[in-house]
Coordinates of C-alpha atoms and ligand atoms in Angstrom, one line a residue:
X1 CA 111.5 76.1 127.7
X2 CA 110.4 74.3 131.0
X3 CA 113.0 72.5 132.5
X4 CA 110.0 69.5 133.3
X5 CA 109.9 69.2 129.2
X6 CA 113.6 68.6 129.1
X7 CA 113.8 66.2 131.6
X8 CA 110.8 63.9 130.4
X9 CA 113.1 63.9 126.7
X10 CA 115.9 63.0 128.7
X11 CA 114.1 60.5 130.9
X12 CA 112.5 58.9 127.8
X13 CA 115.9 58.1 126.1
X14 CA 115.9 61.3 123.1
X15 CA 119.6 63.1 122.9
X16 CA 119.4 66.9 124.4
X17 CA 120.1 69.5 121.9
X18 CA 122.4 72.2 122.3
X19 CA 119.5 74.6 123.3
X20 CA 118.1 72.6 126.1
X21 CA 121.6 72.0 127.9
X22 CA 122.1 75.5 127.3
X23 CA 118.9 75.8 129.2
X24 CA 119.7 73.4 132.3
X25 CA 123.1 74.7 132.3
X26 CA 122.1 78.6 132.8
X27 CA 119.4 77.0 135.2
X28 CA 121.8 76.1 137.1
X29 CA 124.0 79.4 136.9
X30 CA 121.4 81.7 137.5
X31 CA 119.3 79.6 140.0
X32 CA 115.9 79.6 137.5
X33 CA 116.1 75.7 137.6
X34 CA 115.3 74.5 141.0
X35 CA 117.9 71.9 142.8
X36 CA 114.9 69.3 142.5
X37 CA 114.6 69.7 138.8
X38 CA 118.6 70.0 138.1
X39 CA 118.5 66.8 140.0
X40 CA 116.0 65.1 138.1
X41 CA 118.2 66.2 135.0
X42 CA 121.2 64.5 136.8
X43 CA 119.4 61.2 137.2
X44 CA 118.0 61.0 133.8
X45 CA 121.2 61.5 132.3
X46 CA 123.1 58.7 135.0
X47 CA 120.6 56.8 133.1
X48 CA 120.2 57.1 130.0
X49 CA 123.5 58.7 129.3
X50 CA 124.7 61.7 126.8
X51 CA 125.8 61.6 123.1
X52 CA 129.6 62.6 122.4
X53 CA 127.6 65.9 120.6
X54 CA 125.7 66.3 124.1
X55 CA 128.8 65.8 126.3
X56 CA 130.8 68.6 124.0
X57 CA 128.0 70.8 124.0
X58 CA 127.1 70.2 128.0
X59 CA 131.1 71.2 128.6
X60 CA 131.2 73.7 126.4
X61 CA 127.6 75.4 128.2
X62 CA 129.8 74.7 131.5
X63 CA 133.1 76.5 130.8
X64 CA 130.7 79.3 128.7
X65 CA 129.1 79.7 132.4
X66 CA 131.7 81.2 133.7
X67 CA 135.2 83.9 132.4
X68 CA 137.1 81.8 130.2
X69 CA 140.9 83.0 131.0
X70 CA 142.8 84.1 127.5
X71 CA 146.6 83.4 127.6
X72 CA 146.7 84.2 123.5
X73 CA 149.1 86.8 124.9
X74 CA 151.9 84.5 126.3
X75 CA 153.8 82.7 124.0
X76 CA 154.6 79.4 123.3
X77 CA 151.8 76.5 123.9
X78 CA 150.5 76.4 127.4
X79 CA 150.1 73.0 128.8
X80 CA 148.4 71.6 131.7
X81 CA 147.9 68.2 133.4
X82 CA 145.0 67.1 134.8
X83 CA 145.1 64.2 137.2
X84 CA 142.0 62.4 138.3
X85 CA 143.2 62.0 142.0
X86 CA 145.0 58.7 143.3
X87 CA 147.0 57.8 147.0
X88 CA 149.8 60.3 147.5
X89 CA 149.1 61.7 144.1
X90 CA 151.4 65.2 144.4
X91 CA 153.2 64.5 141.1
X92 CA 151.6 68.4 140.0
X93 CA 154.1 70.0 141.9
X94 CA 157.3 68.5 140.3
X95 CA 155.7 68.5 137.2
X96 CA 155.2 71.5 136.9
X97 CA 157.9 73.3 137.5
X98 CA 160.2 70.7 135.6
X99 CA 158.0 71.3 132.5
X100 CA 158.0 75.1 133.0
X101 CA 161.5 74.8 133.1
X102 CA 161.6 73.3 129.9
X103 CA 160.3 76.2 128.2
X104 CA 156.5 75.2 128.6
X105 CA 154.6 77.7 130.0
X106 CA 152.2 75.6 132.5
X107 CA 149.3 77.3 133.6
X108 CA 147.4 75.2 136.5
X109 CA 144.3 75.9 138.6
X110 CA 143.5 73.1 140.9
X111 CA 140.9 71.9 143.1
X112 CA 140.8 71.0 147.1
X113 CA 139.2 67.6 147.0
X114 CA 137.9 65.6 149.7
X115 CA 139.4 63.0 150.8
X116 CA 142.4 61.1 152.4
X117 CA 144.5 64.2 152.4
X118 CA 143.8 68.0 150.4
X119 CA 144.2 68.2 146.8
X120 CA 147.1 70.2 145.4
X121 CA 146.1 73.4 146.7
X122 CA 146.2 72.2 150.3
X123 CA 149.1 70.7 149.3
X124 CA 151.0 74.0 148.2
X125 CA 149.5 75.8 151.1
X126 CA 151.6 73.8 153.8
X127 CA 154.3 76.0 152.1
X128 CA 154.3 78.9 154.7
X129 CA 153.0 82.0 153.3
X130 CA 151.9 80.5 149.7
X131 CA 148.9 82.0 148.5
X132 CA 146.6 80.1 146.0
X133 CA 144.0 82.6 145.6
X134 CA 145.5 84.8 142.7
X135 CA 143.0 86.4 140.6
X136 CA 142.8 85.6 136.7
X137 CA 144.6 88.7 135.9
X138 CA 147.7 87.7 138.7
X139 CA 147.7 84.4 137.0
X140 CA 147.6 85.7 133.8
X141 CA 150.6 87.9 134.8
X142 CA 152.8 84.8 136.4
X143 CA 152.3 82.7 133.5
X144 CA 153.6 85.3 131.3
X145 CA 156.6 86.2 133.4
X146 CA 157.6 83.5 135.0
X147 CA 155.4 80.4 132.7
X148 CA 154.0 78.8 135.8
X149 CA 150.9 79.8 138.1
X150 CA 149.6 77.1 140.9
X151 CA 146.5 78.7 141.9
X152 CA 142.9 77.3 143.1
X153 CA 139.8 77.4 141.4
X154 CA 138.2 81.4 141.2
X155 CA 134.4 81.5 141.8
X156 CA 134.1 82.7 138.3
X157 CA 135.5 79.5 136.6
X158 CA 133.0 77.0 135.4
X159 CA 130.5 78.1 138.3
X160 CA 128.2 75.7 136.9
X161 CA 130.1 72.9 138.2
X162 CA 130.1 74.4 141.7
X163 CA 126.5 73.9 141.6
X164 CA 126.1 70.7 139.7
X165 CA 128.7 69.0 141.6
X166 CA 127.6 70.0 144.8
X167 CA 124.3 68.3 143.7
X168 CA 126.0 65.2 142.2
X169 CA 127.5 64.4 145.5
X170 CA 123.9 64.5 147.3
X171 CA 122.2 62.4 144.4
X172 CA 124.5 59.7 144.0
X173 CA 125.1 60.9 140.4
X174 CA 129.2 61.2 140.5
X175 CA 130.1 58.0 138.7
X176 CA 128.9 59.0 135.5
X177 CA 131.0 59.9 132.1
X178 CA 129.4 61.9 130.4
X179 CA 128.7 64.0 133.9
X180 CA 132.7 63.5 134.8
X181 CA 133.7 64.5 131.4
X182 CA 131.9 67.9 131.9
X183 CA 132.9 68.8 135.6
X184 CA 136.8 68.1 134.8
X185 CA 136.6 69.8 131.2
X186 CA 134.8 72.3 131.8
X187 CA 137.2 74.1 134.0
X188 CA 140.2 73.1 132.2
X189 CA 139.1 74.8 128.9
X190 CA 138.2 78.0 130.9
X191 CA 141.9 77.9 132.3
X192 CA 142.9 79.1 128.7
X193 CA 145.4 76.3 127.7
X194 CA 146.3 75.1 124.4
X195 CA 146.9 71.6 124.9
X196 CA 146.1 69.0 128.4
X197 CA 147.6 65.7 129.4
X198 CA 145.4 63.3 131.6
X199 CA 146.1 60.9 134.2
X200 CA 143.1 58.7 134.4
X201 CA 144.0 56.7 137.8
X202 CA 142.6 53.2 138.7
X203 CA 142.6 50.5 141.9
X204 CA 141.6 50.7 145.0
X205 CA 143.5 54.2 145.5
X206 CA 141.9 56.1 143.2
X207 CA 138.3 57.0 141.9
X208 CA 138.2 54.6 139.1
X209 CA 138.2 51.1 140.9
X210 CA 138.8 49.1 137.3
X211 CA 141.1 50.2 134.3
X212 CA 138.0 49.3 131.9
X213 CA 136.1 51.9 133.9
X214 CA 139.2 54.3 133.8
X215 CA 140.2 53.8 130.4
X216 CA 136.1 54.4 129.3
X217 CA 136.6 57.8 131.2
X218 CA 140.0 58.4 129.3
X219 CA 138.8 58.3 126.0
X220 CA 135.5 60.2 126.7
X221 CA 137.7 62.8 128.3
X222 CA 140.2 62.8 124.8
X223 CA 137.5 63.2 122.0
X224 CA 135.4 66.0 123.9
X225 CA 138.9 67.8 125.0
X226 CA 139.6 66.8 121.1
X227 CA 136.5 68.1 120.1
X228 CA 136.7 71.4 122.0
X229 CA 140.1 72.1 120.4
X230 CA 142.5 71.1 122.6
X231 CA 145.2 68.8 121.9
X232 CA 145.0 65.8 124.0
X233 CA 146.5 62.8 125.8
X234 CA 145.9 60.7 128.2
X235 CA 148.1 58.2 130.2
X236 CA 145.6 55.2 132.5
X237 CA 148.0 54.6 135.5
X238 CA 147.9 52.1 138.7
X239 CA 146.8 53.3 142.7
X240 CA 147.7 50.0 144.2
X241 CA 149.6 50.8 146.9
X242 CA 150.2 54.7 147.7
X243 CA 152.3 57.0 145.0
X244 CA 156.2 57.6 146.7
X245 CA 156.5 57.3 150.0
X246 CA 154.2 59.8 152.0
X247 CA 150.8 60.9 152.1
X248 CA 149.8 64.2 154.0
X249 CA 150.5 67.6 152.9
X250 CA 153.2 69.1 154.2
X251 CA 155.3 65.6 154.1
X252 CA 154.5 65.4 150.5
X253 CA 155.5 68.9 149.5
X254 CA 158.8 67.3 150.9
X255 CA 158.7 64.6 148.5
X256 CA 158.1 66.8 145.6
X257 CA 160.8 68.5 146.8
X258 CA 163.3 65.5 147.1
X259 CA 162.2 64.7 143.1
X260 CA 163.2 68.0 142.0
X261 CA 166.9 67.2 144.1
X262 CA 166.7 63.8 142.1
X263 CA 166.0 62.1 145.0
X264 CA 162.2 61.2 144.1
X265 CA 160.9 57.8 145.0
X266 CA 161.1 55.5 141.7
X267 CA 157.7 55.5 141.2
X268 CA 156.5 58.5 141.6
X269 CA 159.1 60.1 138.8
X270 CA 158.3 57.3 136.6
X271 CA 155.0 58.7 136.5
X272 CA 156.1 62.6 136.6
X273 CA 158.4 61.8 133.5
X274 CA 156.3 60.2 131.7
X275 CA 153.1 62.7 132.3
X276 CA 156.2 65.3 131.5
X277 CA 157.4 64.0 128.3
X278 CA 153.9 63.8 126.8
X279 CA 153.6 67.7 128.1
X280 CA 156.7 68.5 125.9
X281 CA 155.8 67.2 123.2
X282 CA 152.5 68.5 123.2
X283 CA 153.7 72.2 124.2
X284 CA 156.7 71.3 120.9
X285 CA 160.1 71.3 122.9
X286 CA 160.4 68.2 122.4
X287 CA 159.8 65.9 118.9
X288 CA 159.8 62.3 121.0
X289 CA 159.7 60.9 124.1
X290 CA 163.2 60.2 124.6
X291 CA 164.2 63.7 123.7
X292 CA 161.6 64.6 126.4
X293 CA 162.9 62.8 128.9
X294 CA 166.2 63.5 128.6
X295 CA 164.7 67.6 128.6
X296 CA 163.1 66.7 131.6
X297 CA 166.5 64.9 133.0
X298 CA 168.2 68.0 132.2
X299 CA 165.8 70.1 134.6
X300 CA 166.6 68.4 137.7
X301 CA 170.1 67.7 137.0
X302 CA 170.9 71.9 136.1
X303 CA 168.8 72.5 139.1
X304 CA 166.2 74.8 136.7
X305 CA 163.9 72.8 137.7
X306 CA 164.1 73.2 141.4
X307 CA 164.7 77.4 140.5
X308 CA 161.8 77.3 138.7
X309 CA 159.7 75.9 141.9
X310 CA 161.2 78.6 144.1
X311 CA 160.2 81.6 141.1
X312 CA 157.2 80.2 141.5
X313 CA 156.8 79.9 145.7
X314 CA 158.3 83.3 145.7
X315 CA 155.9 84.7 143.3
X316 CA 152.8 83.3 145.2
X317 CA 154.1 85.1 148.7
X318 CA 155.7 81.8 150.0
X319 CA 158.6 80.9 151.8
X320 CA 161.5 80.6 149.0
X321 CA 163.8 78.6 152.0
X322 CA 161.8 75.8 152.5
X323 CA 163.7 74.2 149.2
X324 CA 166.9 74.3 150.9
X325 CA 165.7 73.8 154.8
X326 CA 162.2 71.5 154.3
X327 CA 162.2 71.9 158.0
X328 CA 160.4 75.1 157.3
X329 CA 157.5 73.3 156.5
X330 CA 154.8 72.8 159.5
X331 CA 156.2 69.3 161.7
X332 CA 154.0 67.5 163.9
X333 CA 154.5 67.3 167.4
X334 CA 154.6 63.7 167.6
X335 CA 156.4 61.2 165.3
X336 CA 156.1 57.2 165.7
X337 CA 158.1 54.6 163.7
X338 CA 155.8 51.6 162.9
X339 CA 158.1 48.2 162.6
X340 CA 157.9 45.3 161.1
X341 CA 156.6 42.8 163.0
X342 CA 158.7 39.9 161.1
X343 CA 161.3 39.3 158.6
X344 CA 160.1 38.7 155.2
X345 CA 158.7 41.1 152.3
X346 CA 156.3 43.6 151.9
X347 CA 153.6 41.4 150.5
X348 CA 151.2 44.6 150.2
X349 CA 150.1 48.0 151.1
X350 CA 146.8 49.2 150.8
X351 CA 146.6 52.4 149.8
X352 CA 143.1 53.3 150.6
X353 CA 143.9 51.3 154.1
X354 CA 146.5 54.1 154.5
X355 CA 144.8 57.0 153.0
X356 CA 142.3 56.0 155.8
X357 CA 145.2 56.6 158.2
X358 CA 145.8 59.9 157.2
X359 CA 142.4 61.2 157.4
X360 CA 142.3 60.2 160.7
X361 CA 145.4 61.9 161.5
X362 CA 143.5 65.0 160.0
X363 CA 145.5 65.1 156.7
X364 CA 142.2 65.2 154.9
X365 CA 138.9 66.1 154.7
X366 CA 135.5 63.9 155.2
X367 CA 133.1 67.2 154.7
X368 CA 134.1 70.4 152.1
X369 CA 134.3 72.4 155.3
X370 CA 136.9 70.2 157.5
X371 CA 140.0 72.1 158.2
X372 CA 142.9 70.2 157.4
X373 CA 146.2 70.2 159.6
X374 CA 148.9 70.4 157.2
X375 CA 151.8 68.8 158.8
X376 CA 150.4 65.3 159.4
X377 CA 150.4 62.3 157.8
X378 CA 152.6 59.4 157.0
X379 CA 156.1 59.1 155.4
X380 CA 159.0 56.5 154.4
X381 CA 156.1 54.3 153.9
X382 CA 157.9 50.7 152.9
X383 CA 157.0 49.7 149.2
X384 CA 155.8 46.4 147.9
X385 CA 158.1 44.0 147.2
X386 CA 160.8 45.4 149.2
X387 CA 162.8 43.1 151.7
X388 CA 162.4 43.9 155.4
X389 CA 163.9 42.5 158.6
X390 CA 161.9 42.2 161.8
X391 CA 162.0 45.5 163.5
X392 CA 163.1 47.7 160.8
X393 CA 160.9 50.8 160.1
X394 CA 157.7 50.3 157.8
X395 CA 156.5 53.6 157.9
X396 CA 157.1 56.8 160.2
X397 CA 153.1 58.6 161.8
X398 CA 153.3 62.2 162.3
X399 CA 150.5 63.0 164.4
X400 CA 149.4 66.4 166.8
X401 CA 146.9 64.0 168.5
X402 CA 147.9 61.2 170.9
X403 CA 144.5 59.4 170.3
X404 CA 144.3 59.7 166.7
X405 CA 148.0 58.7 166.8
X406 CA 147.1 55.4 168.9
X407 CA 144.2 54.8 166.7
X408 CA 146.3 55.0 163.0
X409 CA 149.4 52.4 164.7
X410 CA 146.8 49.8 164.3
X411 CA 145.3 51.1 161.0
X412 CA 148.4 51.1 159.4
X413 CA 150.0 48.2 160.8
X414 CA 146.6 46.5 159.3
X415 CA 147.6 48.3 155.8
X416 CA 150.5 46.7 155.2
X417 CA 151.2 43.3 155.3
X418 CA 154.6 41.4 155.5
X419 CA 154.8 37.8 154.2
X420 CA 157.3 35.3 152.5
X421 CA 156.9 36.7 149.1
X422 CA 157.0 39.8 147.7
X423 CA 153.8 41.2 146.9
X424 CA 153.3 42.2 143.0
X425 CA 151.7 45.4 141.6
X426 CA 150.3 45.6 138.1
X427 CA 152.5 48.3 135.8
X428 CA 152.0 51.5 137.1
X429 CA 151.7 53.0 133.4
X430 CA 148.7 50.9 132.1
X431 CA 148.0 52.6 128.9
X432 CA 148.8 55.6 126.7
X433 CA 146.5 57.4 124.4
X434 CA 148.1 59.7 122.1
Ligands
URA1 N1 136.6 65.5 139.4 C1 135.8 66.6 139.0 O1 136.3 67.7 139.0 N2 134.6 66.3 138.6 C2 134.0 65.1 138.6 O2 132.9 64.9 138.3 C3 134.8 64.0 139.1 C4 136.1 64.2 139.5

């Protein structure tokens, strides 16, 4: 089959069939398709788009391109969440360990992400001595002993995407569903879970700008996770301002830690407990949502939930005391508290205004090979609608570089905006799909 052929059907309009995405799939694997070709293919298909029966079969040629992990040997139905990325976004690390310690085994594998500040796995890694690159058979092994692994994408997962995505970036071929659909699936399904719940993000924080847009990749993302299997929900949730109060990685492995003490900012464990609830249900501890939540209530307030994150730092070589002392976790040398400049309310924080802080600060990174310094970033970031006096703290910069720290005072103070009336945010939880 010549991958030419399969590009003039797709440029042309016809549906792919199973044999020909095969075909541009392992081209892509193996390196017999050449990047011009594979990107032709991208383009066509950013075009003319995919069928549902293409966008199953291109996922399931994705995960098929790489080891597909089998958990059939650890009971109980593993569940994983899958977020598409938003401002401050860290709920994975609460999440899971309050869901594991429900009696959900949660098996995770995570991506970096570029961007404001590191994905999950840079988040975890701020944790001194936590390791992310457990093999399948390590990961394997946690789930079963302990029911939660937080580990980073091997090179033998979906390795197919490494390629495609890589490509995607350079072609200006990202913002496409069917394409989406296949990247995010395609390594959840090799991850060897039974069952996944979504959080499709929109607004200016997050990679969907419009919840039409988010809720069109939400459903896409249900029926082929449906059709591959799986059983699958999806919540569409609000980035208007940032999620909690801190952005950076270090300072948000903090947070996550202040929500398993049951001191998590309001809206950051409305949106852990109810990503959590729909994870109970699905993994069947729980028969409703109320039941889940007061399961998921239960974890924090026992504590089982915060024992189940050290189990699981502990198990991945990290520092068990940073749950009890955070101060273990890397500090910057210099701190700055931005003030209000008047009394009045928070009218609004941008939260891609402070995500471009943070990058600044180094908190993120604007190429795959940046190095990210994990204990910088911002934190009691002021929320909309709150009341503030003139001089009392909007947010506190934690910086290692007096420039960059100079430079993000006026960035931020240009993020948020205090005026007479409190600012209004649309509801965080925008839709459910179950
Ligand atoms: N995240 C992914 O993993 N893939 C995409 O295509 C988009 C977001």
């Amino acid at each position: 089959m010549f991958p030419q052929h399969v590009i003039a059907r797709k440029r042309d309009g016809h549906a792919l069939t199973r044999e020909e995405i095969d075909a541009f799939v392992r081209g892509a694997t193996d390196g017999s398709w050449a990047d011009y070709q594979l990107s032709a293919l991208l383009m066509a298909i950013f075009w003319r788009g995919m069928t549902s029966q293409e966008t199953l079969d291109y996922t399931e040629a994705m995960m098929r391109s790489g080891v597909v992990a089998d958990l059939s040997a650890v009971p109980g139905i593993k569940v994983d969440k899958h977020s598409t990325g938003g401002v401050g976004d860290k709920v994975s690390l609460p999440l899971a360990a309050m869901v594991a310690a429900c009696g959900v085994p949660v098996p995770m594998i995570s991506g970096r992400g570029l961007g404001h500040s590191g994905g999950t796995l840079d988040k975890l890694e701020s944790i001194p001595g936590f390791r992310t690159d457990l093999s399948l058979d390590a990961y394997r092994a946690q789930v079963a002993k302990i029911g939660c692994a937080l580990i980073g994408q091997t090179k033998d997962l979906a390795p197919s995407d490494k390629k495609l995505y890589a490509l995607r970036d350079v072609t200006a071929t990202v913002e496409c569903i069917p394409l989406i659909c296949g990247s995010i699936l395609s390594k959840k399904l090799a991850e060897g879970i039974d069952a996944l719940v979504l959080d499709v993000k929109y607004g200016r924080g997050a990679f969907m700008k419009t919840q039409a847009d988010a809720r069109r990749l939400a459903d896409a993302l249900v029926k082929v996770g449906r059709a591959g299997g799986k059983r699958v929900r999806a919540l569409i949730t609000a980035v208007h301002e940032p999620l909690g109060r801190s952005v950076g990685n270090a300072l948000e492995v903090a947070e996550s830690l202040a929500c398993l003490r049951g001191e998590g900012p309001a809206d950051l464990m409305t949106v852990t407990n109810e990503l959590g609830a729909h994870m109970l249900i699905l993994g069947g501890v729980a028969s409703d949502m109320t039941s889940a939540r007061q399961q998921l209530q239960r974890s924090l307030s026992s504590g089982a939930a915060e024992r189940k994150f050290r189990e699981v730092i502990v198990a991945q070589g990290g520092d068990g005391r940073v749950i009890d002392e955070p101060g273990r976790l890397p500090q910057a040398r210099l701190t700055f508290i931005l003030t209000a400049p008047r009394a009045g309310f928070v009218a609004d924080v941008d939260a891609m205004g402070v995500a471009l802080a943070a990058l600044r600060l180094g908190a993120g990174r604007a190429k795959a090979e940046d190095r990210i310094d994990p204990a910088v970033g911002v934190s009691a970031l002021v929320k909309i609608g709150e009341r503030v006096t003139a001089g009392a703290p909007l947010a506190v910069i934690h910086a290692n570089d007096e420039a960059a720290l100079a430079e993000v005072r006026v960035m931020l103070a240009a993020a948020i905006c205090i005026g007479d009336q409190p600012g209004v945010v649309p509801a965080l939880i925008a839709e459910t799909i179950v």
